[in-house]
Amino acid sequence: RKHLSREAVSALGDLAGRLAAALQDFEHPGLERELQWDLRRAGPVVLHLLADMPDQQRKKRIAEIMVGAMRRLQPLTAELRVQAIHHDVTDDNVVSQPDAAGRPIPDGVIDFGDILKGWLVAELAVTCASLLHHADGDPWFILPAVKAFHAACPLTEAELKALWPLIVARAAVLIASSEHQLSREPDN
């Protein structure tokens, strides 16, 4: 849906937080693998994906934004908790129930293909990045999701400081990945 209600935004944050809390002690050998979606690797992934980008101005802008995000994030990384996370709790990967007004309210998660160890706060960053395309340019739109996640799975001060740079990093990975795919398959 183009527009998500405040309740839906909050429910998505709550769902991501409850899932992160539930995965806190989950261990499996398959969690130790590399995926381009792991925000711990976002800087190198973006630079790799941008290598073939023909639009040099766009490439430069994305790289500069990514470098800025990584500079803000780097001093915090030692304090960020690592655990199993879904890595893709977005409006595309949830099922919903209608509220009294018929609006969908997220209440279940699908697609566990990207689950691996990552920064706990990255779970929220991925969710928030997905919400921004519903925000009509208002970054505060994500606050109900942040509050709901934090209520379900409390974040540390370092994790809260890392949130916005990780949202930016997730957006950069998505853009770079799309550009890379388009350069390989222009008709896709």
CSV table of C-alpha atoms in Angstrom, one decimal:
chain,number,residue,atom,x,y,z
A,1,ARG,CA,0.0,0.0,0.0
A,2,LYS,CA,1.1,3.5,-0.7
A,3,HIS,CA,0.0,4.9,2.7
A,4,LEU,CA,0.6,3.0,5.9
A,5,SER,CA,-1.3,4.1,9.0
A,6,ARG,CA,0.5,5.0,12.2
A,7,GLU,CA,-0.8,1.8,13.7
A,8,ALA,CA,0.6,-0.2,10.8
A,9,VAL,CA,4.0,1.5,11.2
A,10,SER,CA,4.0,0.8,14.9
A,11,ALA,CA,2.9,-2.8,14.4
A,12,LEU,CA,5.7,-3.4,11.9
A,13,GLY,CA,8.2,-2.1,14.4
A,14,ASP,CA,6.7,-4.2,17.2
A,15,LEU,CA,6.8,-7.3,15.0
A,16,ALA,CA,10.5,-6.7,14.1
A,17,GLY,CA,11.3,-6.2,17.8
A,18,ARG,CA,9.4,-9.2,19.0
A,19,LEU,CA,11.1,-11.4,16.3
A,20,ALA,CA,14.6,-10.0,17.2
A,21,ALA,CA,13.9,-10.7,20.9
A,22,ALA,CA,12.7,-14.3,20.0
A,23,LEU,CA,15.9,-14.9,18.0
A,24,GLN,CA,18.2,-13.6,20.7
A,25,ASP,CA,19.5,-17.1,21.8
A,26,PHE,CA,19.0,-18.8,18.4
A,27,GLU,CA,22.1,-20.6,17.2
A,28,HIS,CA,22.7,-22.6,14.0
A,29,PRO,CA,25.8,-23.2,11.8
A,30,GLY,CA,23.9,-21.7,8.9
A,31,LEU,CA,23.9,-18.3,10.6
A,32,GLU,CA,27.6,-17.8,9.8
A,33,ARG,CA,27.5,-17.0,6.1
A,34,GLU,CA,28.0,-13.9,3.9
A,35,LEU,CA,25.1,-12.1,2.2
A,36,GLN,CA,25.1,-8.7,0.6
A,37,TRP,CA,22.2,-7.7,2.9
A,38,ASP,CA,24.3,-8.0,6.1
A,39,LEU,CA,24.8,-4.4,7.1
A,40,ARG,CA,28.1,-5.2,8.8
A,41,ARG,CA,29.4,-5.5,5.2
A,42,ALA,CA,27.5,-2.6,3.7
A,43,GLY,CA,30.5,-0.4,2.9
A,44,PRO,CA,32.4,-2.9,0.8
A,45,VAL,CA,29.2,-4.3,-0.7
A,46,VAL,CA,28.1,-0.9,-2.0
A,47,LEU,CA,31.5,-0.1,-3.4
A,48,HIS,CA,31.6,-3.5,-5.2
A,49,LEU,CA,28.1,-3.1,-6.6
A,50,LEU,CA,28.9,0.5,-7.8
A,51,ALA,CA,32.0,-0.5,-9.7
A,52,ASP,CA,30.2,-1.0,-13.0
A,53,MET,CA,27.7,1.9,-12.6
A,54,PRO,CA,27.9,4.0,-15.8
A,55,ASP,CA,26.5,7.2,-14.3
A,56,GLN,CA,29.6,8.6,-12.6
A,57,GLN,CA,27.8,11.5,-10.8
A,58,ARG,CA,25.2,9.1,-9.3
A,59,LYS,CA,28.0,6.7,-8.4
A,60,LYS,CA,30.0,9.4,-6.7
A,61,ARG,CA,26.9,10.6,-4.7
A,62,ILE,CA,26.0,7.2,-3.5
A,63,ALA,CA,29.6,6.5,-2.5
A,64,GLU,CA,29.9,9.8,-0.6
A,65,ILE,CA,26.7,9.1,1.3
A,66,MET,CA,27.9,5.6,2.1
A,67,VAL,CA,31.3,6.9,3.3
A,68,GLY,CA,29.5,9.5,5.6
A,69,ALA,CA,27.2,6.8,7.1
A,70,MET,CA,30.2,4.5,7.7
A,71,ARG,CA,32.1,7.3,9.4
A,72,ARG,CA,29.3,7.8,11.8
A,73,LEU,CA,28.8,4.1,12.4
A,74,GLN,CA,32.5,3.0,12.8
A,75,PRO,CA,33.0,4.4,16.3
A,76,LEU,CA,29.9,2.5,17.5
A,77,THR,CA,30.4,-0.9,16.0
A,78,ALA,CA,32.3,-2.5,18.9
A,79,GLU,CA,29.2,-1.7,21.1
A,80,LEU,CA,26.6,-3.2,18.7
A,81,ARG,CA,25.2,-6.5,19.7
A,82,VAL,CA,25.4,-9.4,17.2
A,83,GLN,CA,22.8,-12.1,17.1
A,84,ALA,CA,20.5,-14.0,14.6
A,85,ILE,CA,18.3,-11.5,12.8
A,86,HIS,CA,15.7,-11.9,10.0
A,87,HIS,CA,17.4,-9.1,7.9
A,88,ASP,CA,14.2,-8.4,6.0
A,89,VAL,CA,11.2,-7.5,8.1
A,90,THR,CA,9.7,-5.1,5.6
A,91,ASP,CA,6.2,-4.4,4.3
A,92,ASP,CA,6.9,-6.9,1.6
A,93,ASN,CA,7.7,-9.7,4.0
A,94,VAL,CA,4.8,-9.6,6.4
A,95,VAL,CA,1.2,-10.9,6.5
A,96,SER,CA,-1.5,-8.7,8.0
A,97,GLN,CA,-4.9,-8.7,9.5
A,98,PRO,CA,-7.4,-5.9,8.9
A,99,ASP,CA,-8.1,-3.5,11.7
A,100,ALA,CA,-11.6,-2.2,12.4
A,101,ALA,CA,-11.3,0.2,9.5
A,102,GLY,CA,-10.1,-2.5,7.1
A,103,ARG,CA,-6.5,-1.3,7.1
A,104,PRO,CA,-3.9,-4.0,7.1
A,105,ILE,CA,-1.9,-4.4,10.4
A,106,PRO,CA,1.2,-6.5,10.2
A,107,ASP,CA,1.0,-9.6,12.4
A,108,GLY,CA,3.3,-12.3,10.9
A,109,VAL,CA,6.6,-12.6,9.1
A,110,ILE,CA,7.5,-14.6,6.0
A,111,ASP,CA,10.7,-15.3,4.0
A,112,PHE,CA,13.4,-16.4,6.4
A,113,GLY,CA,16.0,-16.9,3.6
A,114,ASP,CA,18.2,-14.0,4.8
A,115,ILE,CA,18.4,-15.0,8.4
A,116,LEU,CA,22.0,-14.8,9.7
A,117,LYS,CA,24.0,-13.2,12.4
A,118,GLY,CA,24.1,-9.5,12.3
A,119,TRP,CA,23.8,-6.4,14.3
A,120,LEU,CA,20.6,-6.4,16.4
A,121,VAL,CA,19.9,-2.8,15.5
A,122,ALA,CA,20.2,-3.7,11.8
A,123,GLU,CA,16.9,-5.5,12.1
A,124,LEU,CA,15.2,-2.2,12.9
A,125,ALA,CA,17.2,-0.3,10.3
A,126,VAL,CA,16.0,-2.6,7.6
A,127,THR,CA,12.4,-2.1,8.7
A,128,CYS,CA,12.8,1.7,8.9
A,129,ALA,CA,14.4,1.9,5.5
A,130,SER,CA,11.4,0.0,4.0
A,131,LEU,CA,9.0,2.4,5.7
A,132,LEU,CA,10.7,5.5,4.2
A,133,HIS,CA,9.2,5.0,0.8
A,134,HIS,CA,5.8,5.4,2.4
A,135,ALA,CA,6.8,8.6,4.3
A,136,ASP,CA,6.3,11.3,1.6
A,137,GLY,CA,9.7,12.8,2.6
A,138,ASP,CA,9.0,12.9,6.3
A,139,PRO,CA,11.8,10.9,8.1
A,140,TRP,CA,9.8,11.2,11.4
A,141,PHE,CA,7.3,8.8,9.9
A,142,ILE,CA,9.4,5.9,11.2
A,143,LEU,CA,9.2,6.9,14.9
A,144,PRO,CA,6.2,4.7,15.8
A,145,ALA,CA,8.2,1.7,14.5
A,146,VAL,CA,11.3,2.7,16.4
A,147,LYS,CA,9.3,3.2,19.6
A,148,ALA,CA,7.5,-0.1,19.2
A,149,PHE,CA,10.7,-2.0,18.4
A,150,HIS,CA,12.4,-0.5,21.4
A,151,ALA,CA,9.5,-1.5,23.6
A,152,ALA,CA,9.7,-5.1,22.4
A,153,CYS,CA,13.4,-5.3,22.2
A,154,PRO,CA,15.2,-2.5,24.1
A,155,LEU,CA,18.2,-1.0,22.3
A,156,THR,CA,21.3,0.5,23.9
A,157,GLU,CA,22.4,4.1,23.5
A,158,ALA,CA,25.1,3.0,21.0
A,159,GLU,CA,22.5,1.1,19.0
A,160,LEU,CA,20.1,4.1,18.9
A,161,LYS,CA,23.0,6.3,17.7
A,162,ALA,CA,23.8,3.7,15.0
A,163,LEU,CA,20.2,3.5,13.7
A,164,TRP,CA,20.2,6.4,11.2
A,165,PRO,CA,23.6,5.5,9.7
A,166,LEU,CA,22.4,2.0,9.3
A,167,ILE,CA,19.1,3.1,7.6
A,168,VAL,CA,21.2,5.1,5.2
A,169,ALA,CA,23.5,2.1,4.6
A,170,ARG,CA,20.5,-0.1,3.9
A,171,ALA,CA,19.2,2.4,1.4
A,172,ALA,CA,22.6,2.6,-0.3
A,173,VAL,CA,22.8,-1.2,-0.5
A,174,LEU,CA,19.3,-1.3,-2.1
A,175,ILE,CA,20.1,1.4,-4.6
A,176,ALA,CA,23.5,0.0,-5.5
A,177,SER,CA,22.0,-3.5,-5.9
A,178,SER,CA,19.3,-2.2,-8.1
A,179,GLU,CA,21.7,-0.3,-10.3
A,180,HIS,CA,24.0,-3.3,-10.5
A,181,GLN,CA,21.1,-5.5,-11.6
A,182,LEU,CA,20.0,-3.0,-14.2
A,183,SER,CA,23.5,-2.8,-15.6
A,184,ARG,CA,23.5,-6.6,-16.0
A,185,GLU,CA,19.8,-6.9,-17.2
A,186,PRO,CA,18.6,-3.5,-18.5
A,187,ASP,CA,15.2,-5.0,-19.5
A,188,ASN,CA,14.6,-6.5,-16.1
